[in-house]
Amino acid sequence: RDASRGGAAAKVRLSSSVLSYGEQRVKTPVFSSSDSRLLPETATGFFLDSREVDHLRLVAGHFTENADRNASSHDQGFVVNYSNGKQGNSFDLAGMVYDGIPGLSASLYTSRYEDSWRQHYLGASYRKALAADRSLGMDLNLYRTTDTGQSLSGAIDNTTWSLLTSWRQGAHTFSLGYQEVDGDTPFDYVTRGAIYIGNAVQLSDFNAPNERSWQARYDLAMQAYGVPGLVLSALYVRGSGIDGSHVDLRGGYAWLGYGTGGRHWERDLEARYVVQDGPAKNLALSLRYNVHRGNTAQAETDTDQVRLAVEYPLSMP
Protein backbone atom coordinates (compact mmCIF):
# COMPACT_ATOMS: atom_id res chain seq x y z
CA ARG A 1 0.00 0.00 0.00
CA ASP A 2 1.24 3.50 -0.89
CA ALA A 3 2.25 5.24 2.36
CA SER A 4 3.22 8.62 0.97
CA ARG A 5 1.55 11.93 0.22
CA GLY A 6 2.96 15.27 -0.88
CA GLY A 7 1.75 18.81 -0.40
CA ALA A 8 2.85 22.40 0.12
CA ALA A 9 1.60 25.67 1.55
CA ALA A 10 2.56 29.28 0.87
CA LYS A 11 2.80 31.70 3.80
CA VAL A 12 2.75 35.48 4.04
CA ARG A 13 3.80 37.14 7.30
CA LEU A 14 2.90 40.71 8.25
CA SER A 15 3.92 41.85 11.71
CA SER A 16 2.64 39.12 14.06
CA SER A 17 0.08 37.69 11.63
CA VAL A 18 0.55 34.78 9.22
CA LEU A 19 -1.72 33.94 6.27
CA SER A 20 -1.16 30.51 4.74
CA TYR A 21 -2.69 28.77 1.74
CA GLY A 22 -2.31 25.20 0.58
CA GLU A 23 -2.02 21.86 2.33
CA GLN A 24 -1.38 22.39 6.02
CA ARG A 25 -1.93 21.07 9.53
CA VAL A 26 -4.43 22.96 11.67
CA LYS A 27 -4.99 22.72 15.44
CA THR A 28 -8.28 24.15 16.74
CA PRO A 29 -11.12 22.61 18.81
CA VAL A 30 -13.49 22.63 15.80
CA PHE A 31 -11.07 21.56 13.03
CA SER A 32 -7.86 19.80 13.98
CA SER A 33 -5.32 17.68 12.09
CA SER A 34 -4.48 14.42 13.85
CA ASP A 35 -0.90 13.14 13.83
CA SER A 36 -1.49 9.80 15.54
CA ARG A 37 -0.58 7.72 12.47
CA LEU A 38 2.41 7.42 10.13
CA LEU A 39 0.99 10.13 7.87
CA PRO A 40 -0.45 13.26 9.52
CA GLU A 41 -3.91 14.46 8.63
CA THR A 42 -3.82 17.64 6.52
CA ALA A 43 -6.27 20.24 5.20
CA THR A 44 -6.33 22.36 2.04
CA GLY A 45 -7.37 25.99 2.21
CA PHE A 46 -6.64 29.36 3.82
CA PHE A 47 -5.69 29.88 7.47
CA LEU A 48 -5.00 33.18 9.25
CA ASP A 49 -3.20 33.19 12.61
CA SER A 50 -2.86 36.61 14.25
CA ARG A 51 -1.10 37.48 17.51
CA GLU A 52 -0.99 41.28 17.25
CA VAL A 53 -2.31 41.81 20.79
CA ASP A 54 -0.49 40.44 23.83
CA HIS A 55 -2.14 37.33 25.29
CA LEU A 56 -4.73 37.22 22.47
CA ARG A 57 -4.68 34.89 19.49
CA LEU A 58 -7.17 35.30 16.64
CA VAL A 59 -7.63 32.67 13.92
CA ALA A 60 -9.82 32.21 10.86
CA GLY A 61 -9.89 29.58 8.15
CA HIS A 62 -11.62 28.39 4.99
CA PHE A 63 -11.00 24.82 3.83
CA THR A 64 -12.20 22.86 0.81
CA GLU A 65 -10.99 19.36 1.78
CA ASN A 66 -8.84 17.41 4.18
CA ALA A 67 -6.76 14.25 3.75
CA ASP A 68 -7.13 11.48 6.31
CA ARG A 69 -4.21 9.86 8.12
CA ASN A 70 -4.24 6.84 5.80
CA ALA A 71 -4.95 8.71 2.55
CA SER A 72 -2.48 8.94 -0.32
CA SER A 73 -4.48 11.54 -2.28
CA HIS A 74 -6.10 14.93 -1.66
CA ASP A 75 -9.48 14.55 -3.36
CA GLN A 76 -11.55 12.64 -0.82
CA GLY A 77 -13.56 15.51 0.66
CA PHE A 78 -13.76 15.88 4.43
CA VAL A 79 -13.23 13.35 7.21
CA VAL A 80 -16.53 13.18 9.11
CA ASN A 81 -16.36 10.77 12.01
CA TYR A 82 -19.94 9.51 12.50
CA SER A 83 -22.35 10.78 9.84
CA ASN A 84 -22.63 8.91 6.55
CA GLY A 85 -24.67 11.72 4.99
CA LYS A 86 -23.66 13.54 1.82
CA GLN A 87 -20.66 15.78 2.45
CA GLY A 88 -20.52 19.55 2.38
CA ASN A 89 -18.01 21.27 0.10
CA SER A 90 -16.33 23.65 2.54
CA PHE A 91 -15.55 24.28 6.19
CA ASP A 92 -15.17 27.74 7.76
CA LEU A 93 -13.97 28.67 11.24
CA ALA A 94 -13.05 31.65 13.39
CA GLY A 95 -11.85 31.78 16.96
CA MET A 96 -9.92 33.45 19.73
CA VAL A 97 -7.72 32.32 22.63
CA TYR A 98 -6.97 34.55 25.63
CA ASP A 99 -4.28 33.74 28.21
CA GLY A 100 -3.77 37.07 29.98
CA ILE A 101 -4.64 35.71 33.44
CA PRO A 102 -1.90 33.60 35.07
CA GLY A 103 -2.77 29.91 34.89
CA LEU A 104 -5.94 30.45 32.84
CA SER A 105 -6.53 29.99 29.11
CA ALA A 106 -9.97 30.62 27.57
CA SER A 107 -11.10 29.82 24.01
CA LEU A 108 -14.12 30.69 21.89
CA TYR A 109 -14.69 29.32 18.36
CA THR A 110 -17.43 29.21 15.77
CA SER A 111 -17.54 27.09 12.63
CA ARG A 112 -19.73 26.10 9.69
CA TYR A 113 -19.62 22.81 7.81
CA GLU A 114 -21.42 23.71 4.60
CA ASP A 115 -25.04 22.52 4.39
CA SER A 116 -24.49 20.24 7.38
CA TRP A 117 -24.03 21.99 10.72
CA ARG A 118 -22.89 25.00 12.66
CA GLN A 119 -20.73 24.29 15.68
CA HIS A 120 -19.66 26.63 18.48
CA TYR A 121 -17.06 25.88 21.12
CA LEU A 122 -16.27 27.32 24.54
CA GLY A 123 -13.26 26.09 26.50
CA ALA A 124 -11.28 27.00 29.58
CA SER A 125 -8.17 25.48 31.14
CA TYR A 126 -6.85 26.40 34.59
CA ARG A 127 -3.64 25.35 36.32
CA LYS A 128 -2.68 26.43 39.85
CA ALA A 129 0.56 25.50 41.61
CA LEU A 130 -0.15 25.21 45.33
CA ALA A 131 3.38 24.21 46.32
CA ALA A 132 6.52 22.88 44.69
CA ASP A 133 5.04 19.37 44.53
CA ARG A 134 1.29 20.10 44.47
CA SER A 135 -0.98 21.53 41.79
CA LEU A 136 -4.62 21.69 40.76
CA GLY A 137 -5.99 21.57 37.22
CA MET A 138 -9.42 21.98 35.61
CA ASP A 139 -10.50 21.71 31.97
CA LEU A 140 -13.96 22.70 30.71
CA ASN A 141 -15.07 22.01 27.13
CA LEU A 142 -18.48 22.75 25.63
CA TYR A 143 -19.76 22.26 22.06
CA ARG A 144 -23.08 23.44 20.65
CA THR A 145 -24.04 21.92 17.25
CA THR A 146 -27.15 22.56 15.10
CA ASP A 147 -27.95 21.62 11.51
CA THR A 148 -27.85 24.29 8.81
CA GLY A 149 -28.58 24.77 5.11
CA GLN A 150 -29.63 21.53 3.41
CA SER A 151 -29.02 19.57 6.65
CA LEU A 152 -27.11 16.86 4.78
CA SER A 153 -26.62 14.87 8.02
CA GLY A 154 -30.23 15.35 9.12
CA ALA A 155 -31.67 17.23 12.08
CA ILE A 156 -29.05 18.08 14.73
CA ASP A 157 -29.63 19.82 18.06
CA ASN A 158 -26.74 18.79 20.29
CA THR A 159 -24.99 20.24 23.33
CA THR A 160 -21.99 18.29 24.62
CA TRP A 161 -19.76 19.31 27.51
CA SER A 162 -17.16 17.89 29.84
CA LEU A 163 -15.32 18.87 33.02
CA LEU A 164 -12.04 17.21 33.98
CA THR A 165 -10.26 18.00 37.26
CA SER A 166 -6.80 16.85 38.34
CA TRP A 167 -4.72 16.91 41.51
CA ARG A 168 -0.95 16.38 41.45
CA GLN A 169 0.87 15.40 44.62
CA GLY A 170 4.53 14.76 43.93
CA ALA A 171 4.81 11.84 41.50
CA HIS A 172 1.07 11.07 41.70
CA THR A 173 -1.70 12.68 39.63
CA PHE A 174 -5.36 11.84 40.26
CA SER A 175 -8.06 12.94 37.77
CA LEU A 176 -11.86 12.82 37.80
CA GLY A 177 -14.09 13.78 34.90
CA TYR A 178 -17.74 14.05 33.89
CA GLN A 179 -19.18 14.34 30.39
CA GLU A 180 -22.72 14.87 29.12
CA VAL A 181 -24.34 14.69 25.69
CA ASP A 182 -27.72 16.40 25.32
CA GLY A 183 -29.28 15.56 21.96
CA ASP A 184 -30.71 12.75 19.85
CA THR A 185 -27.59 12.48 17.68
CA PRO A 186 -24.03 11.68 18.73
CA PHE A 187 -21.56 14.51 19.08
CA ASP A 188 -19.90 14.60 15.65
CA TYR A 189 -16.91 16.47 14.27
CA VAL A 190 -14.89 17.08 11.10
CA THR A 191 -11.23 15.91 11.06
CA ARG A 192 -9.94 13.26 13.46
CA GLY A 193 -8.57 15.63 16.08
CA ALA A 194 -11.43 18.09 16.60
CA ILE A 195 -12.77 16.51 19.77
CA TYR A 196 -11.56 18.23 22.93
CA ILE A 197 -14.05 16.66 25.34
CA GLY A 198 -12.50 15.00 28.37
CA ASN A 199 -13.89 11.46 28.07
CA ALA A 200 -12.87 10.90 24.44
CA VAL A 201 -10.28 8.18 25.03
CA GLN A 202 -8.54 5.47 23.01
CA LEU A 203 -11.39 3.23 21.84
CA SER A 204 -14.53 5.29 22.48
CA ASP A 205 -15.47 8.96 22.46
CA PHE A 206 -18.36 8.34 24.91
CA ASN A 207 -20.37 10.73 22.73
CA ALA A 208 -23.55 8.75 22.03
CA PRO A 209 -27.00 10.41 22.06
CA ASN A 210 -27.99 11.53 25.58
CA GLU A 211 -25.00 9.76 27.14
CA ARG A 212 -23.63 10.58 30.60
CA SER A 213 -20.14 9.33 31.44
CA TRP A 214 -17.54 9.68 34.17
CA GLN A 215 -13.80 9.08 34.26
CA ALA A 216 -11.21 8.18 36.89
CA ARG A 217 -7.51 8.33 36.03
CA TYR A 218 -4.19 7.84 37.80
CA ASP A 219 -0.72 8.79 36.53
CA LEU A 220 2.57 7.90 38.20
CA ALA A 221 5.80 9.69 37.21
CA MET A 222 8.54 7.14 37.86
CA GLN A 223 11.29 9.77 38.04
CA ALA A 224 10.60 9.91 41.77
CA TYR A 225 11.52 6.23 41.94
CA GLY A 226 14.73 6.45 39.93
CA VAL A 227 13.40 6.01 36.36
CA PRO A 228 13.24 9.47 34.73
CA GLY A 229 11.17 9.63 31.57
CA LEU A 230 8.81 6.77 32.48
CA VAL A 231 5.13 7.48 33.22
CA LEU A 232 2.56 4.80 34.07
CA SER A 233 -1.14 5.56 33.56
CA ALA A 234 -4.47 3.86 34.22
CA LEU A 235 -7.94 5.17 33.43
CA TYR A 236 -11.50 3.92 33.56
CA VAL A 237 -14.51 5.50 31.83
CA ARG A 238 -18.13 4.37 32.20
CA GLY A 239 -21.03 5.69 30.13
CA SER A 240 -24.78 5.11 30.46
CA GLY A 241 -28.20 6.56 29.62
CA ILE A 242 -27.67 6.25 25.87
CA ASP A 243 -30.91 6.80 23.94
CA GLY A 244 -30.77 7.09 20.16
CA SER A 245 -34.38 6.11 19.53
CA HIS A 246 -35.33 9.61 18.37
CA VAL A 247 -32.59 10.08 15.78
CA ASP A 248 -33.65 11.50 12.41
CA LEU A 249 -34.22 8.34 10.33
CA ARG A 250 -33.48 10.24 7.12
CA GLY A 251 -30.23 11.68 8.46
CA GLY A 252 -26.66 10.52 8.63
CA TYR A 253 -26.76 8.80 12.04
CA ALA A 254 -29.55 6.20 11.78
CA TRP A 255 -27.08 3.64 10.42
CA LEU A 256 -25.20 3.57 13.75
CA GLY A 257 -28.00 1.57 15.36
CA TYR A 258 -28.29 3.26 18.75
CA GLY A 259 -31.03 1.86 20.98
CA THR A 260 -32.27 2.76 24.46
CA GLY A 261 -30.57 1.98 27.75
CA GLY A 262 -27.12 1.87 26.18
CA ARG A 263 -24.15 1.53 28.51
CA HIS A 264 -20.46 0.69 28.16
CA TRP A 265 -17.04 1.06 29.77
CA GLU A 266 -13.39 1.35 28.77
CA ARG A 267 -10.20 0.58 30.67
CA ASP A 268 -6.85 1.89 29.39
CA LEU A 269 -3.39 1.04 30.74
CA GLU A 270 -0.27 2.74 29.38
CA ALA A 271 3.47 2.81 29.96
CA ARG A 272 5.22 5.71 28.21
CA TYR A 273 8.97 6.25 28.20
CA VAL A 274 10.97 9.14 26.74
CA VAL A 275 14.72 8.63 26.33
CA GLN A 276 16.44 11.34 28.37
CA ASP A 277 19.90 11.55 26.74
CA GLY A 278 22.29 9.95 24.27
CA PRO A 279 21.89 9.44 20.49
CA ALA A 280 18.20 8.51 20.89
CA LYS A 281 17.31 11.46 23.12
CA ASN A 282 13.59 12.37 22.96
CA LEU A 283 12.66 9.01 21.40
CA ALA A 284 9.24 8.14 22.88
CA LEU A 285 7.92 4.61 23.34
CA SER A 286 4.32 3.94 24.36
CA LEU A 287 2.75 0.57 25.17
CA ARG A 288 -1.03 0.55 25.63
CA TYR A 289 -3.56 -2.11 26.60
CA ASN A 290 -7.15 -1.04 25.98
CA VAL A 291 -10.41 -2.87 26.71
CA HIS A 292 -13.94 -1.79 25.74
CA ARG A 293 -17.18 -3.55 26.67
CA GLY A 294 -20.85 -2.60 26.28
CA ASN A 295 -24.36 -3.76 25.49
CA THR A 296 -25.84 -3.68 21.99
CA ALA A 297 -27.78 -0.44 22.52
CA GLN A 298 -24.58 1.62 22.68
CA ALA A 299 -23.63 0.60 19.10
CA GLU A 300 -19.87 0.05 19.60
CA THR A 301 -18.05 -3.28 19.50
CA ASP A 302 -16.32 -5.12 22.33
CA THR A 303 -12.60 -4.66 21.78
CA ASP A 304 -9.29 -5.75 23.29
CA GLN A 305 -6.30 -3.91 21.87
CA VAL A 306 -2.56 -3.80 22.46
CA ARG A 307 -0.78 -0.89 20.78
CA LEU A 308 2.92 -0.04 20.58
CA ALA A 309 3.82 3.44 19.33
CA VAL A 310 7.28 4.83 18.59
CA GLU A 311 7.83 8.56 18.05
CA TYR A 312 11.06 10.32 17.22
CA PRO A 313 11.10 14.08 16.58
CA LEU A 314 13.40 15.35 13.83
CA SER A 315 14.77 18.88 14.11
CA MET A 316 14.92 20.70 10.78
CA PRO A 317 17.42 23.56 10.28
Tab-separated table of C-alpha atoms in Angstrom:
chain	number	residue	atom	x	y	z
A	1	ARG	CA	0.000	0.000	0.000
A	2	ASP	CA	1.240	3.505	-0.887
A	3	ALA	CA	2.253	5.243	2.361
A	4	SER	CA	3.220	8.625	0.970
A	5	ARG	CA	1.553	11.927	0.224
A	6	GLY	CA	2.957	15.270	-0.885
A	7	GLY	CA	1.753	18.810	-0.398
A	8	ALA	CA	2.849	22.396	0.115
A	9	ALA	CA	1.597	25.671	1.552
A	10	ALA	CA	2.556	29.282	0.870
A	11	LYS	CA	2.796	31.701	3.803
A	12	VAL	CA	2.746	35.482	4.041
A	13	ARG	CA	3.802	37.143	7.301
A	14	LEU	CA	2.904	40.709	8.252
A	15	SER	CA	3.924	41.853	11.715
A	16	SER	CA	2.643	39.116	14.058
A	17	SER	CA	0.076	37.688	11.635
A	18	VAL	CA	0.553	34.784	9.220
A	19	LEU	CA	-1.719	33.936	6.272
A	20	SER	CA	-1.156	30.514	4.739
A	21	TYR	CA	-2.693	28.773	1.737
A	22	GLY	CA	-2.314	25.197	0.584
A	23	GLU	CA	-2.020	21.860	2.326
A	24	GLN	CA	-1.376	22.386	6.022
A	25	ARG	CA	-1.933	21.074	9.530
A	26	VAL	CA	-4.433	22.964	11.672
A	27	LYS	CA	-4.995	22.723	15.435
A	28	THR	CA	-8.283	24.154	16.736
A	29	PRO	CA	-11.124	22.613	18.815
A	30	VAL	CA	-13.485	22.633	15.797
A	31	PHE	CA	-11.074	21.563	13.026
A	32	SER	CA	-7.858	19.802	13.985
A	33	SER	CA	-5.322	17.684	12.093
A	34	SER	CA	-4.481	14.424	13.845
A	35	ASP	CA	-0.900	13.140	13.826
A	36	SER	CA	-1.486	9.801	15.545
A	37	ARG	CA	-0.578	7.721	12.470
A	38	LEU	CA	2.412	7.423	10.128
A	39	LEU	CA	0.987	10.133	7.869
A	40	PRO	CA	-0.452	13.258	9.516
A	41	GLU	CA	-3.913	14.463	8.629
A	42	THR	CA	-3.818	17.643	6.520
A	43	ALA	CA	-6.269	20.238	5.201
A	44	THR	CA	-6.333	22.356	2.040
A	45	GLY	CA	-7.372	25.991	2.212
A	46	PHE	CA	-6.644	29.359	3.825
A	47	PHE	CA	-5.694	29.877	7.469
A	48	LEU	CA	-5.002	33.179	9.252
A	49	ASP	CA	-3.201	33.189	12.608
A	50	SER	CA	-2.859	36.612	14.249
A	51	ARG	CA	-1.097	37.481	17.513
A	52	GLU	CA	-0.995	41.278	17.248
A	53	VAL	CA	-2.306	41.810	20.788
A	54	ASP	CA	-0.488	40.444	23.831
A	55	HIS	CA	-2.140	37.335	25.286
A	56	LEU	CA	-4.734	37.221	22.473
A	57	ARG	CA	-4.680	34.886	19.486
A	58	LEU	CA	-7.172	35.299	16.638
A	59	VAL	CA	-7.627	32.668	13.925
A	60	ALA	CA	-9.822	32.215	10.855
A	61	GLY	CA	-9.891	29.578	8.151
A	62	HIS	CA	-11.622	28.386	4.989
A	63	PHE	CA	-10.996	24.822	3.826
A	64	THR	CA	-12.199	22.859	0.809
A	65	GLU	CA	-10.991	19.358	1.782
A	66	ASN	CA	-8.840	17.409	4.184
A	67	ALA	CA	-6.765	14.249	3.750
A	68	ASP	CA	-7.130	11.484	6.313
A	69	ARG	CA	-4.207	9.860	8.117
A	70	ASN	CA	-4.239	6.836	5.797
A	71	ALA	CA	-4.949	8.715	2.553
A	72	SER	CA	-2.475	8.942	-0.325
A	73	SER	CA	-4.476	11.543	-2.275
A	74	HIS	CA	-6.102	14.932	-1.655
A	75	ASP	CA	-9.484	14.552	-3.360
A	76	GLN	CA	-11.550	12.640	-0.825
A	77	GLY	CA	-13.558	15.515	0.660
A	78	PHE	CA	-13.757	15.881	4.435
A	79	VAL	CA	-13.232	13.353	7.212
A	80	VAL	CA	-16.533	13.181	9.111
A	81	ASN	CA	-16.364	10.775	12.013
A	82	TYR	CA	-19.940	9.515	12.499
A	83	SER	CA	-22.351	10.783	9.843
A	84	ASN	CA	-22.634	8.912	6.550
A	85	GLY	CA	-24.669	11.717	4.986
A	86	LYS	CA	-23.657	13.537	1.825
A	87	GLN	CA	-20.659	15.780	2.449
A	88	GLY	CA	-20.520	19.549	2.376
A	89	ASN	CA	-18.006	21.274	0.098
A	90	SER	CA	-16.334	23.653	2.542
A	91	PHE	CA	-15.549	24.283	6.185
A	92	ASP	CA	-15.170	27.744	7.763
A	93	LEU	CA	-13.971	28.670	11.239
A	94	ALA	CA	-13.047	31.649	13.394
A	95	GLY	CA	-11.848	31.782	16.959
A	96	MET	CA	-9.922	33.451	19.733
A	97	VAL	CA	-7.722	32.324	22.629
A	98	TYR	CA	-6.965	34.551	25.632
A	99	ASP	CA	-4.276	33.740	28.212
A	100	GLY	CA	-3.775	37.067	29.981
A	101	ILE	CA	-4.637	35.713	33.440
A	102	PRO	CA	-1.902	33.596	35.073
A	103	GLY	CA	-2.769	29.912	34.893
A	104	LEU	CA	-5.940	30.453	32.843
A	105	SER	CA	-6.535	29.994	29.113
A	106	ALA	CA	-9.975	30.619	27.569
A	107	SER	CA	-11.097	29.818	24.013
A	108	LEU	CA	-14.123	30.687	21.892
A	109	TYR	CA	-14.688	29.318	18.364
A	110	THR	CA	-17.425	29.211	15.774
A	111	SER	CA	-17.541	27.087	12.633
A	112	ARG	CA	-19.730	26.097	9.686
A	113	TYR	CA	-19.618	22.810	7.812
A	114	GLU	CA	-21.425	23.711	4.595
A	115	ASP	CA	-25.036	22.518	4.387
A	116	SER	CA	-24.493	20.244	7.379
A	117	TRP	CA	-24.029	21.990	10.722
A	118	ARG	CA	-22.893	25.000	12.660
A	119	GLN	CA	-20.732	24.285	15.680
A	120	HIS	CA	-19.660	26.635	18.476
A	121	TYR	CA	-17.063	25.883	21.120
A	122	LEU	CA	-16.265	27.321	24.542
A	123	GLY	CA	-13.264	26.087	26.496
A	124	ALA	CA	-11.278	27.004	29.584
A	125	SER	CA	-8.175	25.479	31.143
A	126	TYR	CA	-6.852	26.395	34.591
A	127	ARG	CA	-3.637	25.350	36.322
A	128	LYS	CA	-2.678	26.433	39.846
A	129	ALA	CA	0.558	25.502	41.609
A	130	LEU	CA	-0.147	25.213	45.326
A	131	ALA	CA	3.380	24.209	46.320
A	132	ALA	CA	6.523	22.878	44.685
A	133	ASP	CA	5.038	19.375	44.531
A	134	ARG	CA	1.293	20.096	44.467
A	135	SER	CA	-0.977	21.529	41.791
A	136	LEU	CA	-4.624	21.694	40.760
A	137	GLY	CA	-5.988	21.566	37.221
A	138	MET	CA	-9.416	21.983	35.608
A	139	ASP	CA	-10.499	21.707	31.969
A	140	LEU	CA	-13.955	22.702	30.712
A	141	ASN	CA	-15.068	22.014	27.135
A	142	LEU	CA	-18.481	22.750	25.628
A	143	TYR	CA	-19.760	22.260	22.059
A	144	ARG	CA	-23.080	23.437	20.647
A	145	THR	CA	-24.043	21.919	17.253
A	146	THR	CA	-27.152	22.557	15.102
A	147	ASP	CA	-27.953	21.623	11.510
A	148	THR	CA	-27.848	24.289	8.812
A	149	GLY	CA	-28.584	24.767	5.109
A	150	GLN	CA	-29.627	21.534	3.408
A	151	SER	CA	-29.018	19.571	6.653
A	152	LEU	CA	-27.110	16.859	4.780
A	153	SER	CA	-26.622	14.872	8.015
A	154	GLY	CA	-30.225	15.348	9.121
A	155	ALA	CA	-31.675	17.226	12.079
A	156	ILE	CA	-29.050	18.078	14.727
A	157	ASP	CA	-29.626	19.822	18.057
A	158	ASN	CA	-26.738	18.785	20.289
A	159	THR	CA	-24.991	20.241	23.331
A	160	THR	CA	-21.990	18.287	24.619
A	161	TRP	CA	-19.764	19.314	27.511
A	162	SER	CA	-17.157	17.886	29.844
A	163	LEU	CA	-15.316	18.871	33.018
A	164	LEU	CA	-12.036	17.211	33.984
A	165	THR	CA	-10.256	18.002	37.261
A	166	SER	CA	-6.805	16.853	38.338
A	167	TRP	CA	-4.722	16.912	41.507
A	168	ARG	CA	-0.955	16.382	41.448
A	169	GLN	CA	0.866	15.399	44.623
A	170	GLY	CA	4.526	14.759	43.928
A	171	ALA	CA	4.810	11.843	41.495
A	172	HIS	CA	1.071	11.071	41.700
A	173	THR	CA	-1.698	12.679	39.626
A	174	PHE	CA	-5.364	11.839	40.256
A	175	SER	CA	-8.059	12.938	37.771
A	176	LEU	CA	-11.863	12.820	37.796
A	177	GLY	CA	-14.087	13.779	34.896
A	178	TYR	CA	-17.741	14.055	33.885
A	179	GLN	CA	-19.182	14.341	30.385
A	180	GLU	CA	-22.723	14.871	29.124
A	181	VAL	CA	-24.344	14.694	25.686
A	182	ASP	CA	-27.723	16.398	25.321
A	183	GLY	CA	-29.275	15.565	21.957
A	184	ASP	CA	-30.709	12.747	19.848
A	185	THR	CA	-27.587	12.477	17.677
A	186	PRO	CA	-24.031	11.681	18.732
A	187	PHE	CA	-21.559	14.514	19.083
A	188	ASP	CA	-19.899	14.600	15.645
A	189	TYR	CA	-16.905	16.474	14.270
A	190	VAL	CA	-14.887	17.077	11.096
A	191	THR	CA	-11.228	15.907	11.061
A	192	ARG	CA	-9.944	13.260	13.456
A	193	GLY	CA	-8.568	15.632	16.081
A	194	ALA	CA	-11.433	18.093	16.599
A	195	ILE	CA	-12.771	16.513	19.770
A	196	TYR	CA	-11.560	18.227	22.932
A	197	ILE	CA	-14.052	16.662	25.345
A	198	GLY	CA	-12.502	14.996	28.373
A	199	ASN	CA	-13.890	11.461	28.074
A	200	ALA	CA	-12.874	10.898	24.444
A	201	VAL	CA	-10.283	8.182	25.030
A	202	GLN	CA	-8.540	5.469	23.009
A	203	LEU	CA	-11.391	3.230	21.835
A	204	SER	CA	-14.528	5.287	22.480
A	205	ASP	CA	-15.469	8.960	22.456
A	206	PHE	CA	-18.361	8.345	24.914
A	207	ASN	CA	-20.371	10.729	22.734
A	208	ALA	CA	-23.553	8.753	22.035
A	209	PRO	CA	-27.002	10.409	22.064
A	210	ASN	CA	-27.991	11.528	25.583
A	211	GLU	CA	-25.003	9.762	27.144
A	212	ARG	CA	-23.629	10.578	30.599
A	213	SER	CA	-20.144	9.333	31.439
A	214	TRP	CA	-17.539	9.683	34.167
A	215	GLN	CA	-13.800	9.075	34.261
A	216	ALA	CA	-11.215	8.182	36.887
A	217	ARG	CA	-7.510	8.332	36.033
A	218	TYR	CA	-4.193	7.841	37.803
A	219	ASP	CA	-0.717	8.794	36.533
A	220	LEU	CA	2.572	7.904	38.199
A	221	ALA	CA	5.805	9.691	37.205
A	222	MET	CA	8.537	7.140	37.857
A	223	GLN	CA	11.287	9.767	38.041
A	224	ALA	CA	10.598	9.915	41.773
A	225	TYR	CA	11.523	6.233	41.937
A	226	GLY	CA	14.727	6.450	39.926
A	227	VAL	CA	13.403	6.011	36.360
A	228	PRO	CA	13.239	9.466	34.734
A	229	GLY	CA	11.174	9.630	31.566
A	230	LEU	CA	8.807	6.773	32.483
A	231	VAL	CA	5.130	7.481	33.220
A	232	LEU	CA	2.563	4.798	34.067
A	233	SER	CA	-1.141	5.562	33.556
A	234	ALA	CA	-4.467	3.856	34.216
A	235	LEU	CA	-7.941	5.171	33.432
A	236	TYR	CA	-11.501	3.922	33.562
A	237	VAL	CA	-14.508	5.504	31.829
A	238	ARG	CA	-18.127	4.367	32.197
A	239	GLY	CA	-21.035	5.691	30.133
A	240	SER	CA	-24.782	5.108	30.463
A	241	GLY	CA	-28.197	6.562	29.621
A	242	ILE	CA	-27.671	6.247	25.866
A	243	ASP	CA	-30.912	6.800	23.936
A	244	GLY	CA	-30.766	7.090	20.156
A	245	SER	CA	-34.384	6.108	19.533
A	246	HIS	CA	-35.332	9.609	18.373
A	247	VAL	CA	-32.587	10.077	15.777
A	248	ASP	CA	-33.651	11.505	12.405
A	249	LEU	CA	-34.215	8.338	10.333
A	250	ARG	CA	-33.480	10.240	7.122
A	251	GLY	CA	-30.235	11.685	8.458
A	252	GLY	CA	-26.660	10.519	8.633
A	253	TYR	CA	-26.765	8.796	12.037
A	254	ALA	CA	-29.553	6.200	11.778
A	255	TRP	CA	-27.080	3.637	10.423
A	256	LEU	CA	-25.197	3.567	13.747
A	257	GLY	CA	-28.005	1.572	15.357
A	258	TYR	CA	-28.292	3.256	18.750
A	259	GLY	CA	-31.032	1.863	20.981
A	260	THR	CA	-32.274	2.756	24.455
A	261	GLY	CA	-30.565	1.982	27.751
A	262	GLY	CA	-27.121	1.866	26.183
A	263	ARG	CA	-24.154	1.528	28.511
A	264	HIS	CA	-20.455	0.685	28.165
A	265	TRP	CA	-17.044	1.063	29.773
A	266	GLU	CA	-13.391	1.351	28.775
A	267	ARG	CA	-10.200	0.584	30.668
A	268	ASP	CA	-6.845	1.886	29.387
A	269	LEU	CA	-3.395	1.042	30.744
A	270	GLU	CA	-0.270	2.735	29.382
A	271	ALA	CA	3.470	2.813	29.965
A	272	ARG	CA	5.217	5.708	28.213
A	273	TYR	CA	8.971	6.246	28.205
A	274	VAL	CA	10.971	9.141	26.738
A	275	VAL	CA	14.721	8.635	26.330
A	276	GLN	CA	16.437	11.341	28.373
A	277	ASP	CA	19.898	11.553	26.741
A	278	GLY	CA	22.294	9.954	24.268
A	279	PRO	CA	21.891	9.442	20.491
A	280	ALA	CA	18.201	8.510	20.891
A	281	LYS	CA	17.314	11.463	23.125
A	282	ASN	CA	13.589	12.365	22.958
A	283	LEU	CA	12.663	9.011	21.404
A	284	ALA	CA	9.242	8.138	22.876
A	285	LEU	CA	7.918	4.606	23.343
A	286	SER	CA	4.321	3.939	24.357
A	287	LEU	CA	2.753	0.567	25.166
A	288	ARG	CA	-1.027	0.547	25.633
A	289	TYR	CA	-3.556	-2.108	26.595
A	290	ASN	CA	-7.153	-1.036	25.976
A	291	VAL	CA	-10.408	-2.872	26.708
A	292	HIS	CA	-13.943	-1.786	25.740
A	293	ARG	CA	-17.180	-3.551	26.669
A	294	GLY	CA	-20.846	-2.599	26.283
A	295	ASN	CA	-24.365	-3.756	25.488
A	296	THR	CA	-25.839	-3.685	21.988
A	297	ALA	CA	-27.780	-0.444	22.516
A	298	GLN	CA	-24.577	1.616	22.682
A	299	ALA	CA	-23.631	0.597	19.099
A	300	GLU	CA	-19.874	0.052	19.603
A	301	THR	CA	-18.045	-3.277	19.501
A	302	ASP	CA	-16.324	-5.122	22.331
A	303	THR	CA	-12.597	-4.660	21.783
A	304	ASP	CA	-9.289	-5.746	23.286
A	305	GLN	CA	-6.296	-3.906	21.865
A	306	VAL	CA	-2.557	-3.800	22.455
A	307	ARG	CA	-0.777	-0.891	20.778
A	308	LEU	CA	2.920	-0.040	20.582
A	309	ALA	CA	3.821	3.437	19.334
A	310	VAL	CA	7.276	4.830	18.588
A	311	GLU	CA	7.829	8.557	18.054
A	312	TYR	CA	11.059	10.322	17.223
A	313	PRO	CA	11.099	14.080	16.576
A	314	LEU	CA	13.395	15.350	13.832
A	315	SER	CA	14.771	18.882	14.114
A	316	MET	CA	14.921	20.703	10.781
A	317	PRO	CA	17.417	23.560	10.277
